[in-house]
Amino acid sequence: MGLAVLTMKASVIEMFLAVPQINCDIKARKIINPEFVVKCPAGCQDPRYHVYGTDVYASYSSVCAAAVHSGVLDNSGGKVLVRKVAGQSGYKGSYSNGVQSLSLPRWRESFIVSEGKPQKGVTYPSALTYSSAKSPAAKAGETTKAYQKPSVPGPTTQPVTLMQVPGTTPMEGNHTTLPKPSPSAGSATSSSRPQPLGHRSRELAGETDLWKPGSVLLDAGFVPEEELSTHPLDPESQGDPNCKVDLSFLIDGSASIGKRRFRIQKQFLADIAQALDIGPAGPLMGVVQYGDNPATQFNLKTHMNSRDLKAAIERIPQRGGLSNVGRAISFVTKSFFSKAGGNRASAPNVAVVMVDGWPTDKVEEASRLARESGINIFFITIEGAVENEKQYVMEPNFASKAACRTNSFYSLSVPSWFSLHKTVQPLVKRVCDSDQLACSKTCLNSADVGFVIDGSSSVGTGNFRTVLQFVANLSKEFEISDTDTRIGAVQYTYEQRLEFGFDTYSTKPDILNAIRRVGYWSGGTSTGAAIRYALEQLFKKSKPNKRKLMILITDGRSYDDIRIPAMAAHNKGVITYAIGVAWAAQDELEVLATHPAKDHAFFVDEFDNLYTLAPKVIQNICTEFNSRPRH
């Protein structure tokens, strides 16, 4: 007798722990339960099972096909956890994991998917509640459970109520009659069931309803066969225009951080997303997670509002591995801030690096390249090395070496993960202060500027000093350092001489002193040879992420060919500004200058008038910079 009771109890427990199985064509909108685990069959990668959206899916989508698209399942099927979320004003289609999802203007209800591992202490329905009497469960003769919200078991557990779906045949054989559901429990046929936002309070007339209002065509050339709400969704925020930045968070997913602190880190990101007011006219945010190797969780254009961004952050799984911060910074410099990834030329690039303890690789060189690329690096170090742990740190003072500037503005030290939340507002204030983002690429801090100076006999000593003053006046306008703009100079006659290279001086005072020390050479005028020399001896050593500007100053016609050297400079990506004085041939200036010549070629009839060109040259350099893609 006792054995029979135990067997019966085990059967009942097994029944309630069972995971419902659905077909590939089941859409999330058909299932009333707001959160549930289901088992998908194999073969749901088939294109006949439609999916709408990316990461967050319209409830008109196939649940199982969306799980394949998201990467939670492969085509062999398996268990997936589904959670309903609010409707979106738009869904963007994409191709992922063999599934092409479609775009959708808006929908009243969405869902997200994750691995089918129930949260500890949470009970999920062992049978699903469908919105139609003709549900797949009913067709199969199943019993469908009246919906109850997943709950954490308390001291008293309410009995689970099963009910028969109207229009179905009761299951054969003996069964236990359980208590009837209370009126508040609701059922599949209850007209008082809460409707999603904008849902009309009537039963849908099947799958043939028309799209209203309007007739909007989708990627696949058809409209979902369900009526849209006539009540528009709340207008999406366009973002805070006073904080227009492109922001990348590099989060620590290493094994040493542990699951609890990783969750705290994700909550911190969600709080940042909420505080920033994400939108196309304001800040955009992407996330890169690093461990042994970095990986983009989502880029700048994936989520266009704070709500969607927070939902995506919640789904980020921990990668594990080491804490290779330097490798992650290099990855962001090369791959993250791209036009394809949503980077906007008009917005500063900001990378916030979060580190638990200390990195397991070096960060200084990778960070220098990032700064030269115009990325403002912020470092948040949580629970950094104490005195007896510093012996294990590979690169002492790594935060100071990596941050945009060696001051407290770019580096925040947090003593405990449990006080990380206090950093939200200070960090938001700093990343939104564009005037303080000193590492942003500008026309004055992102170039290698090479002056090619005519020192021929026709110039004369006095005029040569005037030319040098003009060179100094231009140089003063740039922000000069080894990671900002660098200055070099070549003097030429028949021959050529490197006065100083890009890596010779790294401060503005040193550059100005070097210009004053240049001695007048005297000789002929071989401008073509001078350009070839500058390309080989000066610009060949330019950094790949620097804009290359050549400012050539001459007072006469060249004795040699200039066309081929000028074309070579253009082919090597050198932007040439040609400055002519006195007897300079204006037709040659137009050949030397980058197209269009009207913006890159200048002429004055006297050396004493050179100073008048400096503001115009700088203005055109900046205009040209702002009109071209940064990455």
XYZ file of C-alpha atoms in Angstrom:
631
model
C 0.000 0.000 0.000
C 2.777 2.417 1.007
C 4.688 1.599 -2.190
C 1.613 2.300 -4.294
C 1.147 5.728 -2.678
C 4.796 6.616 -3.296
C 4.500 5.495 -6.913
C 1.374 7.611 -7.374
C 3.077 10.661 -5.798
C 6.093 10.217 -8.044
C 3.826 10.047 -11.089
C 2.051 13.253 -10.048
C 5.396 15.051 -9.486
C 6.689 13.831 -12.845
C 3.514 15.108 -14.500
C 4.006 18.612 -13.088
C 7.701 18.694 -13.893
C 7.103 17.682 -17.503
C 8.069 20.215 -20.165
C 5.327 20.839 -22.750
C 6.304 20.079 -26.340
C 5.185 22.366 -29.163
C 5.450 22.259 -32.932
C 7.633 24.523 -35.063
C 4.640 26.524 -36.299
C 3.368 27.582 -32.869
C 3.462 31.365 -32.501
C 4.075 33.009 -29.155
C 0.829 34.996 -29.384
C -1.160 31.746 -29.204
C 0.232 30.951 -25.759
C -1.242 33.021 -22.924
C 1.366 32.186 -20.277
C 3.781 35.119 -19.809
C 6.735 32.871 -18.961
C 7.189 29.197 -19.750
C 9.616 26.454 -20.778
C 8.824 24.402 -23.867
C 10.531 21.693 -25.884
C 10.955 22.344 -29.603
C 11.278 19.570 -32.194
C 14.012 19.296 -34.800
C 13.689 21.077 -38.144
C 12.463 24.526 -37.019
C 15.130 26.255 -39.129
C 12.779 25.822 -42.087
C 11.942 29.177 -43.784
C 8.227 28.466 -43.707
C 8.284 29.198 -39.953
C 8.351 32.976 -39.853
C 10.253 35.112 -37.349
C 9.917 38.868 -36.856
C 12.664 40.868 -35.138
C 16.128 40.335 -33.694
C 16.804 39.443 -30.024
C 13.341 40.757 -29.111
C 10.716 39.077 -31.300
C 7.128 40.014 -32.160
C 4.716 37.495 -30.667
C 3.528 36.726 -34.202
C 6.791 34.783 -34.610
C 7.285 31.043 -34.362
C 8.664 30.369 -30.872
C 11.005 27.595 -31.988
C 12.252 29.344 -35.132
C 13.008 32.440 -33.021
C 14.989 30.245 -30.625
C 17.087 28.994 -33.551
C 17.543 32.531 -34.911
C 18.737 33.758 -31.497
C 21.234 30.898 -31.168
C 19.592 29.425 -28.067
C 18.734 26.255 -30.055
C 20.106 24.687 -33.188
C 18.098 22.838 -35.813
C 18.053 19.684 -33.672
C 15.613 21.304 -31.231
C 15.574 21.271 -27.446
C 14.243 23.174 -24.443
C 13.845 26.946 -24.443
C 12.701 29.461 -21.828
C 10.254 32.040 -23.216
C 9.360 35.321 -21.514
C 6.740 37.752 -22.820
C 7.684 41.460 -22.824
C 6.060 44.675 -23.982
C 5.251 45.424 -27.615
C 7.757 47.350 -29.707
C 7.323 50.245 -32.108
C 9.391 48.351 -34.674
C 11.218 45.065 -35.229
C 14.313 44.800 -37.412
C 14.920 41.673 -39.432
C 18.311 39.979 -39.710
C 19.957 36.763 -40.852
C 21.334 34.634 -38.017
C 22.034 30.928 -37.455
C 20.428 29.906 -40.735
C 17.179 31.795 -40.118
C 16.157 35.013 -41.901
C 13.944 37.063 -39.611
C 11.712 39.769 -41.071
C 11.066 43.376 -40.134
C 7.776 44.541 -38.672
C 6.615 48.141 -38.112
C 5.096 47.471 -34.683
C 3.352 44.842 -32.605
C 1.495 44.869 -29.303
C 3.407 42.009 -27.630
C 6.964 40.654 -27.783
C 8.970 37.811 -26.323
C 12.568 36.926 -25.639
C 14.146 33.484 -25.493
C 16.951 32.005 -23.428
C 18.320 28.613 -22.503
C 15.667 26.275 -21.169
C 17.116 26.107 -17.669
C 14.420 27.143 -15.178
C 15.478 29.586 -12.495
C 16.005 28.023 -9.131
C 12.853 28.030 -7.031
C 10.566 29.069 -9.887
C 7.753 26.771 -11.065
C 6.856 26.831 -14.765
C 3.614 25.459 -16.216
C 3.699 21.797 -17.185
C 0.912 22.458 -19.690
C 0.219 25.591 -21.696
C -2.840 27.815 -21.921
C -3.738 28.726 -25.505
C -5.716 31.749 -26.664
C -7.960 29.700 -28.986
C -10.150 26.677 -28.354
C -8.609 25.121 -31.448
C -5.205 24.928 -29.875
C -2.669 22.282 -30.808
C -3.088 20.807 -27.376
C -6.817 20.467 -27.893
C -6.349 18.825 -31.265
C -4.121 16.269 -29.670
C -6.636 15.543 -26.925
C -4.386 16.993 -24.228
C -5.445 18.555 -20.977
C -4.457 22.203 -20.809
C -3.562 23.819 -17.532
C -5.313 27.001 -16.420
C -2.702 29.705 -16.345
C -0.894 30.453 -13.105
C 2.051 32.861 -12.867
C 5.389 31.115 -12.198
C 5.976 31.422 -8.496
C 8.490 30.630 -5.821
C 7.064 27.935 -3.525
C 6.136 29.342 -0.144
C 5.169 27.687 3.138
C 1.775 26.814 1.662
C 1.565 25.638 -1.920
C -1.689 26.131 -3.822
C -3.005 23.045 -5.628
C -2.345 23.020 -9.359
C -5.653 23.114 -11.236
C -6.142 21.308 -14.521
C -9.075 22.018 -16.798
C -10.398 20.748 -20.040
C -10.317 23.051 -23.042
C -13.863 23.527 -24.393
C -14.530 21.564 -27.506
C -12.077 18.783 -26.705
C -12.715 15.202 -25.769
C -11.881 14.228 -22.184
C -8.899 11.931 -21.824
C -9.840 8.288 -21.534
C -9.152 6.292 -18.440
C -9.342 7.073 -14.771
C -8.135 10.421 -13.530
C -8.129 12.411 -10.343
C -10.624 15.260 -10.074
C -8.811 18.307 -8.749
C -10.466 21.370 -7.188
C -12.045 23.835 -9.586
C -10.135 26.997 -10.273
C -11.151 30.109 -8.409
C -12.653 32.928 -10.481
C -9.395 34.842 -10.171
C -7.364 32.056 -11.706
C -8.793 32.703 -15.167
C -9.039 30.216 -18.014
C -8.572 29.887 -21.700
C -12.193 30.875 -22.291
C -12.507 33.666 -19.740
C -13.540 36.941 -21.353
C -12.043 38.844 -18.420
C -8.488 37.723 -19.231
C -6.222 40.797 -19.273
C -5.414 41.826 -22.836
C -2.019 43.033 -24.052
C -1.582 46.773 -24.612
C -3.818 47.980 -27.436
C -5.609 44.616 -27.815
C -9.237 44.954 -28.780
C -11.610 43.333 -26.318
C -13.045 40.809 -28.746
C -12.026 37.390 -29.951
C -9.946 37.390 -33.133
C -11.797 36.069 -36.152
C -9.100 33.594 -37.021
C -6.023 33.888 -39.206
C -7.582 35.923 -42.022
C -7.901 39.321 -40.312
C -6.447 42.230 -42.242
C -3.599 44.470 -41.124
C -5.069 47.756 -39.853
C -4.572 50.632 -40.018
C -2.896 50.993 -43.389
C -1.360 48.407 -45.646
C 2.321 48.091 -44.767
C 4.352 45.590 -46.740
C 7.105 43.621 -45.059
C 10.378 42.073 -46.184
C 8.660 38.914 -47.385
C 6.012 40.836 -49.331
C 3.090 40.053 -47.083
C 1.443 41.279 -43.919
C 0.971 39.165 -40.754
C -2.540 37.836 -40.669
C -3.639 39.542 -37.470
C -5.208 42.910 -36.840
C -2.987 45.601 -35.421
C -4.288 47.777 -32.621
C -5.916 50.997 -33.714
C -4.396 52.595 -30.614
C -0.828 53.684 -31.366
C 1.962 52.689 -29.017
C 3.576 55.419 -26.978
C 6.051 57.315 -29.151
C 9.612 56.058 -28.781
C 12.099 58.419 -27.222
C 14.664 59.644 -29.719
C 17.231 59.807 -26.940
C 18.821 62.649 -25.018
C 20.278 65.077 -27.610
C 22.504 66.580 -24.906
C 24.347 63.264 -24.603
C 25.020 62.167 -28.163
C 27.826 59.616 -27.720
C 28.622 56.192 -29.178
C 29.327 54.095 -26.111
C 30.912 50.660 -25.786
C 30.992 48.811 -22.485
C 33.756 46.209 -22.152
C 32.462 43.922 -19.421
C 34.445 41.371 -17.469
C 33.200 37.843 -18.140
C 36.240 36.048 -16.699
C 35.865 33.035 -14.457
C 37.290 34.912 -11.472
C 34.357 37.319 -11.303
C 31.847 34.607 -10.367
C 28.155 34.434 -11.195
C 26.935 36.755 -8.444
C 29.269 39.619 -9.335
C 28.560 39.095 -13.033
C 24.870 39.643 -12.280
C 25.732 42.820 -10.351
C 27.733 43.984 -13.366
C 24.753 43.396 -15.669
C 22.467 45.286 -13.301
C 24.939 48.175 -13.374
C 24.769 48.193 -17.190
C 20.969 48.128 -17.073
C 20.982 51.094 -14.677
C 23.322 52.973 -17.032
C 21.035 52.191 -19.989
C 18.047 53.524 -18.054
C 19.867 56.689 -16.946
C 21.214 57.499 -20.416
C 17.899 57.655 -22.336
C 19.091 55.674 -25.356
C 17.913 56.771 -28.798
C 19.018 57.622 -32.348
C 19.275 61.332 -31.548
C 21.091 60.715 -28.269
C 23.422 58.076 -26.825
C 23.770 54.621 -28.386
C 25.299 51.725 -26.484
C 26.831 48.363 -27.333
C 28.468 45.709 -25.190
C 31.641 43.652 -25.660
C 32.350 40.861 -23.182
C 35.887 39.641 -22.667
C 37.454 36.573 -21.094
C 40.163 34.693 -22.965
C 38.903 36.422 -26.103
C 36.455 39.300 -26.629
C 33.099 39.044 -28.381
C 30.480 41.651 -29.285
C 27.214 40.914 -27.463
C 25.435 43.581 -29.514
C 26.570 46.664 -31.410
C 25.534 50.314 -31.367
C 22.589 49.987 -33.736
C 21.084 46.787 -32.331
C 18.929 48.475 -29.674
C 17.516 51.960 -30.149
C 15.850 52.536 -26.782
C 16.641 51.918 -23.124
C 13.906 49.303 -22.678
C 15.179 47.014 -25.437
C 18.763 47.538 -24.311
C 17.983 46.496 -20.744
C 16.253 43.346 -21.974
C 19.304 42.458 -24.080
C 21.671 43.051 -21.156
C 19.643 40.670 -19.016
C 20.201 37.879 -21.553
C 24.015 38.132 -21.670
C 25.599 34.841 -20.544
C 28.997 34.761 -18.830
C 31.924 33.649 -21.049
C 34.505 32.627 -18.434
C 38.256 32.389 -19.019
C 41.019 34.858 -18.172
C 40.783 38.637 -17.937
C 42.492 39.717 -21.179
C 41.647 43.422 -21.136
C 44.352 44.505 -23.597
C 43.074 42.071 -26.188
C 39.536 43.403 -25.662
C 40.626 47.022 -26.135
C 42.423 46.083 -29.378
C 39.267 44.325 -30.566
C 37.129 47.408 -29.878
C 39.622 49.684 -31.668
C 39.684 47.521 -34.794
C 36.153 46.211 -34.987
C 33.545 47.892 -32.791
C 33.399 51.560 -33.800
C 32.616 51.004 -37.464
C 29.931 52.387 -39.733
C 28.549 48.871 -40.180
C 28.252 48.575 -36.396
C 26.297 51.817 -36.076
C 29.120 54.285 -35.412
C 28.101 57.877 -36.139
C 30.762 60.267 -37.415
C 29.160 63.122 -35.475
C 29.273 61.412 -32.071
C 32.294 60.934 -29.761
C 33.480 57.349 -29.274
C 33.601 56.235 -25.629
C 34.742 52.857 -24.264
C 34.107 52.013 -20.611
C 36.315 49.135 -19.452
C 35.158 47.238 -16.362
C 37.783 45.139 -14.558
C 37.370 42.823 -11.587
C 40.724 43.064 -9.792
C 43.345 43.399 -12.518
C 43.983 42.313 -16.146
C 45.834 39.144 -17.056
C 47.529 40.807 -20.046
C 49.077 44.204 -20.854
C 46.895 47.161 -21.733
C 49.248 50.095 -22.367
C 50.018 49.610 -26.072
C 46.455 48.597 -26.973
C 45.128 51.638 -25.136
C 47.542 53.989 -26.875
C 46.284 52.810 -30.259
C 42.707 53.253 -29.062
C 43.394 56.837 -27.992
C 45.045 57.554 -31.336
C 41.883 56.272 -32.983
C 39.853 58.859 -31.083
C 38.373 56.533 -28.456
C 37.818 58.008 -24.995
C 38.709 55.166 -22.626
C 37.224 55.128 -19.128
C 38.430 52.518 -16.634
C 36.294 51.186 -13.769
C 38.350 48.958 -11.469
C 36.324 47.027 -8.899
C 38.035 45.485 -5.891
C 41.509 46.311 -7.213
C 44.694 44.717 -5.955
C 45.576 45.452 -2.341
C 49.191 45.872 -1.296
C 50.045 42.164 -0.897
C 48.372 41.344 -4.248
C 50.219 43.911 -6.378
C 53.037 41.454 -6.993
C 50.623 39.481 -9.187
C 49.642 42.461 -11.360
C 51.351 42.191 -14.756
C 51.311 45.921 -15.477
C 51.402 48.284 -12.456
C 49.202 51.385 -12.724
C 47.398 49.787 -15.675
C 44.346 52.044 -15.297
C 46.422 55.227 -15.600
C 48.233 53.831 -18.632
C 44.994 52.822 -20.318
C 42.609 55.703 -19.603
C 42.205 58.579 -22.048
C 44.099 60.951 -19.749
C 46.047 60.364 -16.545
C 43.554 62.058 -14.283
C 40.666 60.957 -12.100
C 38.086 62.022 -14.699
C 38.654 58.846 -16.759
C 39.472 56.381 -13.989
C 37.138 55.232 -11.238
C 38.130 52.850 -8.474
C 35.279 51.044 -6.724
C 36.169 49.290 -3.431
C 33.381 46.690 -3.612
C 30.965 45.262 -6.153
C 28.183 46.064 -3.711
C 28.937 49.788 -4.013
C 29.152 49.763 -7.832
C 25.662 51.242 -8.120
C 26.963 54.499 -6.628
C 29.050 54.972 -9.799
C 26.066 55.157 -12.180
C 25.353 58.887 -12.001
C 29.010 60.060 -11.885
C 29.817 57.925 -14.932
C 26.767 59.078 -16.906
C 27.638 62.692 -16.196
C 31.202 62.198 -17.436
C 30.491 60.292 -20.641
C 27.865 62.890 -21.584
C 30.243 65.822 -21.047
C 31.495 66.063 -24.630
C 33.628 69.108 -23.837
C 35.713 66.965 -21.475
C 36.154 64.016 -23.844
C 39.729 64.906 -24.675
C 40.507 61.821 -26.752
C 37.758 62.314 -29.315
C 39.055 62.549 -32.858
C 38.968 66.089 -34.179
C 40.493 67.850 -37.146
C 43.226 69.183 -34.841
C 44.315 66.073 -32.926
C 44.198 63.161 -35.364
C 46.723 63.793 -38.138
C 50.349 63.430 -39.145
C 51.108 66.815 -40.735
C 54.166 66.988 -42.976
C 55.431 70.378 -44.173
C 57.379 70.307 -47.458
C 59.187 73.661 -47.630
C 60.802 75.232 -50.709
C 64.308 76.423 -49.733
C 65.399 77.441 -53.233
C 67.560 80.496 -54.020
C 64.599 82.573 -55.221
C 63.095 82.548 -51.722
C 65.909 84.355 -49.925
C 66.838 84.354 -46.252
C 64.308 86.963 -45.063
C 61.382 85.391 -46.901
C 62.420 81.948 -45.679
C 62.021 83.179 -42.076
C 58.554 84.419 -43.048
C 57.731 80.962 -44.419
C 58.895 79.361 -41.147
C 56.663 81.732 -39.179
C 53.732 80.650 -41.361
C 54.595 76.990 -40.631
C 54.714 77.798 -36.899
C 51.356 79.606 -37.057
C 49.721 76.557 -38.627
C 51.385 74.172 -36.163
C 50.138 76.172 -33.176
C 46.541 75.346 -34.153
C 46.999 71.594 -33.695
C 46.872 69.561 -30.489
C 50.321 68.008 -30.487
C 51.455 64.866 -28.635
C 52.652 61.371 -29.453
C 49.008 60.202 -29.515
C 47.447 63.352 -31.022
C 48.665 65.297 -34.073
C 52.348 64.905 -34.945
C 54.400 67.338 -37.037
C 57.306 66.667 -39.424
C 59.189 68.833 -41.935
C 61.219 68.419 -45.141
C 63.170 71.220 -46.877
C 64.045 70.929 -50.548
C 65.969 72.551 -53.377
C 67.460 70.234 -56.028
C 68.061 67.997 -53.046
C 65.977 67.144 -50.011
C 66.577 67.177 -46.265
C 64.521 65.770 -43.403
C 64.464 68.538 -40.800
C 62.575 66.423 -38.242
C 60.263 63.411 -38.398
C 56.870 62.679 -36.881
C 58.403 60.876 -33.920
C 61.163 63.418 -33.195
C 59.162 65.839 -31.013
C 55.935 65.235 -29.087
C 55.119 68.634 -27.514
C 54.060 71.928 -29.060
C 56.949 73.960 -27.538
C 59.491 71.461 -28.899
C 57.909 71.595 -32.353
C 57.929 75.409 -32.445
C 61.548 75.514 -31.313
C 62.491 72.970 -33.997
C 60.798 75.088 -36.690
C 62.719 78.192 -35.571
C 66.028 76.270 -35.816
C 65.553 75.206 -39.468
C 68.368 76.728 -41.536
C 67.910 78.165 -45.023
C 69.467 75.920 -47.656
C 69.307 77.685 -51.109
C 69.435 75.966 -54.508
C 67.094 74.940 -57.321
C 63.426 73.832 -57.239
C 62.689 70.114 -57.696
C 59.204 69.820 -56.247
C 58.450 66.377 -57.752
C 61.566 64.869 -56.155
C 60.673 66.545 -52.852
C 57.244 64.873 -52.826
C 58.772 61.455 -53.490
C 61.281 62.051 -50.690
C 58.555 63.132 -48.242
C 56.492 60.021 -49.024
C 59.492 57.780 -48.374
C 61.188 59.514 -45.445
C 58.251 61.134 -43.683
C 54.851 59.662 -44.511
C 56.071 56.077 -44.726
C 56.444 56.291 -40.944
C 52.950 57.700 -40.436
C 50.634 55.659 -38.227
C 47.887 53.741 -40.027
C 45.077 55.320 -38.001
C 46.302 58.889 -38.610
C 45.133 61.218 -41.370
C 48.110 62.154 -43.517
C 48.306 65.840 -44.450
C 51.060 67.304 -46.633
C 51.330 71.103 -46.702
C 53.685 72.098 -49.545
C 54.931 75.693 -49.776
C 56.729 76.892 -52.936
C 57.540 80.161 -54.677
C 58.233 78.965 -58.229
C 57.728 76.466 -61.029
C 59.296 73.057 -60.540
C 62.261 71.955 -62.659
C 61.044 68.330 -62.685
C 57.789 66.436 -63.279
C 55.202 66.794 -60.519
C 52.282 64.831 -61.930
C 53.453 61.298 -61.150
C 54.657 62.156 -57.593
C 51.403 64.030 -56.920
C 49.399 60.981 -58.061
C 51.571 58.733 -55.870
C 50.780 60.896 -52.838
C 47.076 60.667 -53.618
C 47.254 56.869 -54.003
C 48.947 56.583 -50.609
C 46.109 58.481 -48.960
C 48.036 61.717 -48.427
C 45.873 64.849 -48.554
C 47.933 67.630 -50.143
C 47.501 71.356 -49.565
C 49.568 73.391 -52.059
C 50.550 76.936 -51.015
C 52.007 79.137 -53.761
C 53.795 82.469 -53.314
C 54.996 85.124 -55.796
C 56.279 83.273 -58.903
C 54.574 79.925 -58.155
C 52.714 78.485 -61.158
C 49.019 78.255 -60.328
C 48.457 75.451 -62.852
C 51.067 73.401 -60.965
C 49.393 74.158 -57.628
C 46.165 72.656 -58.965
C 48.024 69.494 -60.048
C 49.762 69.194 -56.672
C 46.639 69.778 -54.578
C 44.103 67.126 -53.644
C 40.791 67.365 -55.527
C 38.899 69.659 -55.428
C 41.725 72.119 -56.023
C 39.646 75.108 -54.933
C 39.697 73.728 -51.365
C 43.335 72.572 -51.339
C 45.288 75.091 -53.452
C 46.094 78.641 -52.267
C 48.083 81.529 -53.674
C 49.360 84.893 -52.413
C 51.464 87.322 -54.433
C 53.814 88.307 -51.604
C 55.503 86.432 -48.732
C 54.304 89.065 -46.274
C 50.721 88.037 -47.059
C 51.258 84.367 -46.169
C 49.865 84.881 -42.664
C 46.430 85.637 -44.138
C 46.160 82.052 -45.440
C 46.625 80.312 -42.076
C 42.971 80.597 -40.882
C 41.653 79.507 -44.295
C 43.954 76.478 -44.471
C 42.959 75.333 -40.959
C 39.276 75.891 -41.755
C 39.501 73.773 -44.899
C 41.410 71.025 -43.059
C 38.592 70.850 -40.527
C 35.848 71.045 -43.148
C 37.455 68.186 -45.065
C 37.825 66.153 -41.853
C 34.188 66.589 -40.846
C 32.907 65.596 -44.292
C 34.643 62.205 -44.441
C 33.962 58.952 -42.564
C 36.080 58.608 -39.436
C 36.424 54.800 -39.557
